[in-house]
Coordinates of C-alpha atoms in Angstrom, one line a residue:
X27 CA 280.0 83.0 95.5
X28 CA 278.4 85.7 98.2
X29 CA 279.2 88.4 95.4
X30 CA 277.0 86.6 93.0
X31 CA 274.7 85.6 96.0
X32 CA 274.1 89.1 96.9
X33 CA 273.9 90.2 93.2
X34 CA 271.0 87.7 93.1
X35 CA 268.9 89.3 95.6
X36 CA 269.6 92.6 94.5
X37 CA 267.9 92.1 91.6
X38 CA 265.4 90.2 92.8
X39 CA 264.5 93.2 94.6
X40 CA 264.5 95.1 91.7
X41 CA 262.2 92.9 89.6
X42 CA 260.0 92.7 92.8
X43 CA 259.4 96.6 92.6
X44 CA 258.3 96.4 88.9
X45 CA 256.2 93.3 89.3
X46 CA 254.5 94.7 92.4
X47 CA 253.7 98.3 90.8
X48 CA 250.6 97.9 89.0
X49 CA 249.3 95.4 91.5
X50 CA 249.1 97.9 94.1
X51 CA 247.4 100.2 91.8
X52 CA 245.2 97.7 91.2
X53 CA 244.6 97.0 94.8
X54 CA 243.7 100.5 96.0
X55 CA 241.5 100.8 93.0
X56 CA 239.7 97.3 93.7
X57 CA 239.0 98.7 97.4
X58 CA 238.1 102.1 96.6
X59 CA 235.3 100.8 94.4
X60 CA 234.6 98.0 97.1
X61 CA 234.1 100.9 99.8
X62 CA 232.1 102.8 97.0
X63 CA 229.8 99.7 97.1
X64 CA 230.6 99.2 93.4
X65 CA 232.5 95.7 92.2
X66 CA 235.4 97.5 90.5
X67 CA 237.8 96.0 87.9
X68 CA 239.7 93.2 88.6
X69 CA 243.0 94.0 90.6
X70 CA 245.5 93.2 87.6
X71 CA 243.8 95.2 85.6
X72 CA 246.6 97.5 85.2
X73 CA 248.9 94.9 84.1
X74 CA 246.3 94.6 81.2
X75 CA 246.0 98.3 80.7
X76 CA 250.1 98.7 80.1
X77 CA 250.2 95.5 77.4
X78 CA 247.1 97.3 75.8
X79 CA 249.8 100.5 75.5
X80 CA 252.4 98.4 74.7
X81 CA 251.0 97.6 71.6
X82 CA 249.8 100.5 70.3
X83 CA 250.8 102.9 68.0
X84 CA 252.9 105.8 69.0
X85 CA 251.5 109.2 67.8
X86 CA 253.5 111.9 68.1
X87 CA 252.6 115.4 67.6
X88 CA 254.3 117.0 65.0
X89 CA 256.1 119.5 67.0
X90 CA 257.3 117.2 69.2
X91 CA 261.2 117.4 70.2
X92 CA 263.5 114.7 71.2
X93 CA 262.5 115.7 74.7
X94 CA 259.3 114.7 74.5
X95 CA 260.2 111.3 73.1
X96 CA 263.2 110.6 75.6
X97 CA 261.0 111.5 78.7
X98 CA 259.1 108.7 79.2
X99 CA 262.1 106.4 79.2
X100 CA 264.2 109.1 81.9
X101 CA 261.1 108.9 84.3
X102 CA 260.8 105.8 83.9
X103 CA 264.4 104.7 84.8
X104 CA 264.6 107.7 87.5
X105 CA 261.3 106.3 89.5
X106 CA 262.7 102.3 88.7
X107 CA 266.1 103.0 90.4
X108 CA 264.9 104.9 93.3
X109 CA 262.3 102.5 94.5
X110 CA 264.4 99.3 93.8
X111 CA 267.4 100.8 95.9
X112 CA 264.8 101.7 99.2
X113 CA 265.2 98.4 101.1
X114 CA 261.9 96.3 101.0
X115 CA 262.6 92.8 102.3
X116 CA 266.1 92.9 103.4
X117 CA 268.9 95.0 104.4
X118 CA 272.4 95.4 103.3
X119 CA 271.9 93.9 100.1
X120 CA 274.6 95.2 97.3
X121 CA 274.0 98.9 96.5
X122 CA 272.6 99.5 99.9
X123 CA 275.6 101.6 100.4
X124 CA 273.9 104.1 97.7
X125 CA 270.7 104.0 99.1
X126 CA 270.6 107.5 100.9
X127 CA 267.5 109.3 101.6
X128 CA 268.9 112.3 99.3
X129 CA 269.6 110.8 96.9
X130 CA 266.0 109.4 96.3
X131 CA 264.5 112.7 96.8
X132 CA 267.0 113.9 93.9
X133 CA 266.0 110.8 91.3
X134 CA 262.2 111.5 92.1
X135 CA 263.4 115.6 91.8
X136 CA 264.2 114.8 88.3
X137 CA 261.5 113.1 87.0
X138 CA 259.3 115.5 88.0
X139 CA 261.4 118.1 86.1
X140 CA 261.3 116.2 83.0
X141 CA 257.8 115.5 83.2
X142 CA 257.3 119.2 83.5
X143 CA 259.8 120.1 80.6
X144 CA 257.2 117.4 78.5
X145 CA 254.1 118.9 79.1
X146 CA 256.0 122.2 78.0
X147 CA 257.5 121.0 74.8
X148 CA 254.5 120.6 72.4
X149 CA 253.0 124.3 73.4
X150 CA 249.6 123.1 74.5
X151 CA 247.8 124.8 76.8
X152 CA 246.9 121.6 79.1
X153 CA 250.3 120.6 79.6
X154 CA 251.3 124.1 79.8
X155 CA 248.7 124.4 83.0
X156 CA 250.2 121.0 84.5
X157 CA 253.4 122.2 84.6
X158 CA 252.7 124.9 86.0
X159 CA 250.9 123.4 88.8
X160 CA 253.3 120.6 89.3
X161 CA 256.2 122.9 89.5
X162 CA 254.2 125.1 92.1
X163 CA 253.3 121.8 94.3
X164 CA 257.0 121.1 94.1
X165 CA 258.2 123.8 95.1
X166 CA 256.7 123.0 98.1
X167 CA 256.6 119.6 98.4
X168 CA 260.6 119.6 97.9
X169 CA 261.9 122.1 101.7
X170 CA 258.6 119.5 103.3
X171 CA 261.0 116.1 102.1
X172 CA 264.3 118.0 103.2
X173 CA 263.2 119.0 106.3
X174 CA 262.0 115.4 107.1
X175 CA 265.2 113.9 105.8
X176 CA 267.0 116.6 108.3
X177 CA 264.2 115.4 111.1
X178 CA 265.2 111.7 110.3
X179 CA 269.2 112.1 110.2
X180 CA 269.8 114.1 113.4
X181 CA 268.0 110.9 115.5
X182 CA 269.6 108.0 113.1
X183 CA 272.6 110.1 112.9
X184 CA 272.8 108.8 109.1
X185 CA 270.7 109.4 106.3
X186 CA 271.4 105.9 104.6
X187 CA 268.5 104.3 104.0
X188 CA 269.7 100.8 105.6
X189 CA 271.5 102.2 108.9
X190 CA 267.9 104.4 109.4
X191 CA 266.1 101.3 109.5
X192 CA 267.9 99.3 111.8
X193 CA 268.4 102.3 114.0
X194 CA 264.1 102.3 114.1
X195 CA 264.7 98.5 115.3
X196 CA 266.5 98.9 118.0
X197 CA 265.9 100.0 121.7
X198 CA 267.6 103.6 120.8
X199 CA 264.6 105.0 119.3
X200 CA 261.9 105.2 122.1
X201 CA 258.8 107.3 121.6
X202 CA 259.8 110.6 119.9
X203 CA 257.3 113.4 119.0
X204 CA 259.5 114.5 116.1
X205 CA 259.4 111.0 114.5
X206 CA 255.2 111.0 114.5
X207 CA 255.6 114.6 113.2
X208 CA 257.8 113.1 110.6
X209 CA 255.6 110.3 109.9
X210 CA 252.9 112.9 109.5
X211 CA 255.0 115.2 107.2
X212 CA 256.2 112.3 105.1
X213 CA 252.5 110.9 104.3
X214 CA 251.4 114.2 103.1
X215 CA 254.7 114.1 101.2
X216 CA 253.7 111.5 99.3
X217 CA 250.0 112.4 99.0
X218 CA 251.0 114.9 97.1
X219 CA 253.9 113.8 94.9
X220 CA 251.6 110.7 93.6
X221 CA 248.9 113.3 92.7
X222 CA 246.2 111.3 95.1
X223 CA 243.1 113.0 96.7
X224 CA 243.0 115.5 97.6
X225 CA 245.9 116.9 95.7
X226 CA 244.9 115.6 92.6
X227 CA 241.9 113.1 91.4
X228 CA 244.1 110.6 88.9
X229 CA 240.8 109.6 87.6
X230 CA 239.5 112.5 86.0
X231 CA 240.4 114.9 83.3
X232 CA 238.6 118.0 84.2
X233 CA 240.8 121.3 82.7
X234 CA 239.9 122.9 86.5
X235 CA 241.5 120.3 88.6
X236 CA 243.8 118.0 87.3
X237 CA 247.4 117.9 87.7
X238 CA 249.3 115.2 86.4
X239 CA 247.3 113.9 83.7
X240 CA 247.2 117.2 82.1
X241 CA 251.3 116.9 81.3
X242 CA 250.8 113.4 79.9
X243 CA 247.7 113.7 77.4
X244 CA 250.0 114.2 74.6
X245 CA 251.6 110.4 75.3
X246 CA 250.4 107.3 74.0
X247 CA 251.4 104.1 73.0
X248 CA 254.2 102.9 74.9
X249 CA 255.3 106.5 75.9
X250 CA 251.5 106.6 78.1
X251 CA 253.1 102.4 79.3
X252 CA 256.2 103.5 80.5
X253 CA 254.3 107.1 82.0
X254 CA 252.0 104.6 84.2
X255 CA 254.2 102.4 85.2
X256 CA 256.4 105.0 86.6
X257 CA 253.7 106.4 88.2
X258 CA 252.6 103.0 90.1
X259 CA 256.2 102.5 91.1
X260 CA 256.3 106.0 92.4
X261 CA 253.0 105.0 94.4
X262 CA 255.2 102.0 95.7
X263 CA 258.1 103.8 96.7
X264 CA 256.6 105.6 99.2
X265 CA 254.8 103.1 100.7
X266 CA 257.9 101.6 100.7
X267 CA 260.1 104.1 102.3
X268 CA 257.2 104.6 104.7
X269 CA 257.4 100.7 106.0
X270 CA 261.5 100.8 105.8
X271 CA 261.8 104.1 108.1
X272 CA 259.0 103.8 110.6
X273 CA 257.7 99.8 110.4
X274 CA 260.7 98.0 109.8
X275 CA 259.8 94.7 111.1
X276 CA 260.4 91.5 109.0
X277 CA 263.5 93.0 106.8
X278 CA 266.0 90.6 106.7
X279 CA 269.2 91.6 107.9
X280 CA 272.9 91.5 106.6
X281 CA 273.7 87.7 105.2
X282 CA 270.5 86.5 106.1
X283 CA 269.0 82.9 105.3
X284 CA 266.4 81.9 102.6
X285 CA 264.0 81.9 105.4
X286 CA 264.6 85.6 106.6
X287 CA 264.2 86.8 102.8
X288 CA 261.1 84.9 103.0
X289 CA 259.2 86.4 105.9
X290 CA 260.7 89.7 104.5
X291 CA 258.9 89.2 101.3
X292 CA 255.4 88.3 103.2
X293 CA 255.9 91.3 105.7
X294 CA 256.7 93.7 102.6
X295 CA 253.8 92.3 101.3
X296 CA 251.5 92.8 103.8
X297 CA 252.8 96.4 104.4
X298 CA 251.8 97.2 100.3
X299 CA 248.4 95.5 100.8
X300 CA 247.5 97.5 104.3
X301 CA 249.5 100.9 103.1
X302 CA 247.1 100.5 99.9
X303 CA 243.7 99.8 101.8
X304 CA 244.8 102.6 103.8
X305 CA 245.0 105.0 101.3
X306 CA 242.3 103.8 99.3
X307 CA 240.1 104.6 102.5
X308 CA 241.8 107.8 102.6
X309 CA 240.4 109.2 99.5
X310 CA 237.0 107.5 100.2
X311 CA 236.6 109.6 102.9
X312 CA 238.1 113.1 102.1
X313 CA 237.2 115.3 98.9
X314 CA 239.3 117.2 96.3
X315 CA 240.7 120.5 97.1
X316 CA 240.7 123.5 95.1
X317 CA 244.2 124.1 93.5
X318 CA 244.8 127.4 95.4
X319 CA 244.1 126.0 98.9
X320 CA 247.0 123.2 97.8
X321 CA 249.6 125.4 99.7
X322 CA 247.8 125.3 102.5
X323 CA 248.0 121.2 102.5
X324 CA 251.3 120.9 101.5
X325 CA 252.4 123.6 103.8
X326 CA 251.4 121.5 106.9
X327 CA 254.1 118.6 105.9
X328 CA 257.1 121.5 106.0
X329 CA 256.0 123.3 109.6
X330 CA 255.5 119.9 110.8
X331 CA 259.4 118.7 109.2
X332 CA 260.5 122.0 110.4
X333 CA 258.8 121.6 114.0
X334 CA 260.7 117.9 113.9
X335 CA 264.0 119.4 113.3
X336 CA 263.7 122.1 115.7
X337 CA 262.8 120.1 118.3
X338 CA 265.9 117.8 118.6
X339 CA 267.9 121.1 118.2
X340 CA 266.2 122.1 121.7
X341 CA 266.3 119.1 123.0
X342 CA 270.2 118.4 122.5
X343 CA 270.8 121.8 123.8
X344 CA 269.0 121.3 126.8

């Protein structure tokens, strides 16, 4: 009966992630037009867009291999599994025992390769120009998320997912610089692997500056659904890790009540709805960067992951 219990909630976490997706897209969109002093689309809009994919027509180009066609559906299950295993109302669920910090940087690792394979495959010179950019961003973006998992599993002294959080609830942690220069890395992190201002404007389609769009102009139908939807629940998995590693309050812990999973549920909540309104004021108030001053950006999250890990070598040596 506790197997099937904890089965339960598992996947109740996992259809929580995919119900929650597009509604936090929604919401930073709804605020970002709100602080633009324009009214803005409803904030299930997006839940709208992806049945409008859904039943459309798939057009395929007509030199289009079985990689472009699988793609979708391998970014799409990559991005699923990674944010339903981060722990979002509760801890020790099921497969908390595979949720390692490494292991999500690898899953989001490969959908990124994929997606970069697809804009390859039909030889036009868009996609060919995303990849290349994404794969350049990446190759920075990747030593940044190591060096803040290193940063991360030298003061938990794990780099499970579950055990890092309840590590940041107890007395242990104190105030350490190398956590805020963490914090710092990992929000710049994922800045740039969600393609948000500055990195990338997701709402526009300008040859000069966009990034991710470029790779997916070829998809439509339900290829462009499951595209989207991945790309919301990428948004809400790091928002999501960020609230499990650094503002873990309200999880539920190990064989909790109904009534813990409940104020989990309304504390992850209200950790999507701020995280969103945060970044939606974010990109209100910055502008885009030019592509070749992206290093510079994306170079600040590995110094500052790199700082973080040299710093608790010092200070252990000490």
């Amino acid at each position: 009966m506790a197997v099937i219990l904890d089965l339960a909630v598992q996947g109740i976490q996992m259809a929580l992630v995919l119900l929650l997706a597009p509604l936090l897209t929604g919401i930073v969109r709804k605020v970002k037009a709100r602080l633009l002093l324009r009214r803005g689309a409803s904030v299930i809009q997006p839940y709208r867009d992806l049945l409008r994919l859904l039943r459309k027509e798939v057009a395929l180009a007509h030199n289009a291999s079985w990689l472009f066609r699988t793609t979708p559906y391998l970014i799409f299950a990559a991005t699923w599994v990674a944010a339903a295993l981060i722990p979002t109302f509760a801890l020790g669920l099921q497969f908390s025992w595979s949720v390692d910090l490494i292991a999500i940087a690898a899953l989001i690792g490969s959908a990124r390769f994929f997606l970069a394979l697809a804009g390859l495959d039909v030889g036009t010179s868009f996609g060919g120009i995303g990849s290349s950019r994404e794969v350049t961003i990446a190759s920075l973006a990747e030593p940044a998320m190591i060096m803040i998992v290193f940063t991360l599993a030298l003061i938990a002294g794990s780099t499970q997912l579950s055990t890092m959080a309840q590590f940041m609830l107890s007395q242990d942690v104190g105030l350490r610089v190398s956590l805020g220069l963490a914090l710092v890395a990992l929000i710049i992190v994922a800045i740039t692997e969600n393609a948000r201002i500055p990195v990338d404007n997701p709402a526009t389609h300008l040859e000069l500056t966009m990034v991710h769009e470029a790779m997916v102009l070829e998809y439509s139908g339900r290829h462009l659904a499951l595209i989207e939807l991945a790309a919301s629940l990428k948004l809400l998995l790091y928002i999501s890790l960020i609230a499990c590693l650094f503002v873990p309050w309200g999880l539920a812990t190990t064989a909790a009540g109904p009534r813990a999973y409940a104020i989990g549920m309304t504390a992850y909540l209200a950790k999507l709805a701020v995280g969103g309104t945060l970044l939606a004021l974010f990109e209100t108030m910055i502008a885009k960067m030019r592509v070749f001053r992206l290093p510079g950006f994306i170079g600040v999250a590995l110094m500052l992951g790199l700082l973080g890990t040299l710093l608790l070598f010092v200070s252990r040596s000490l």
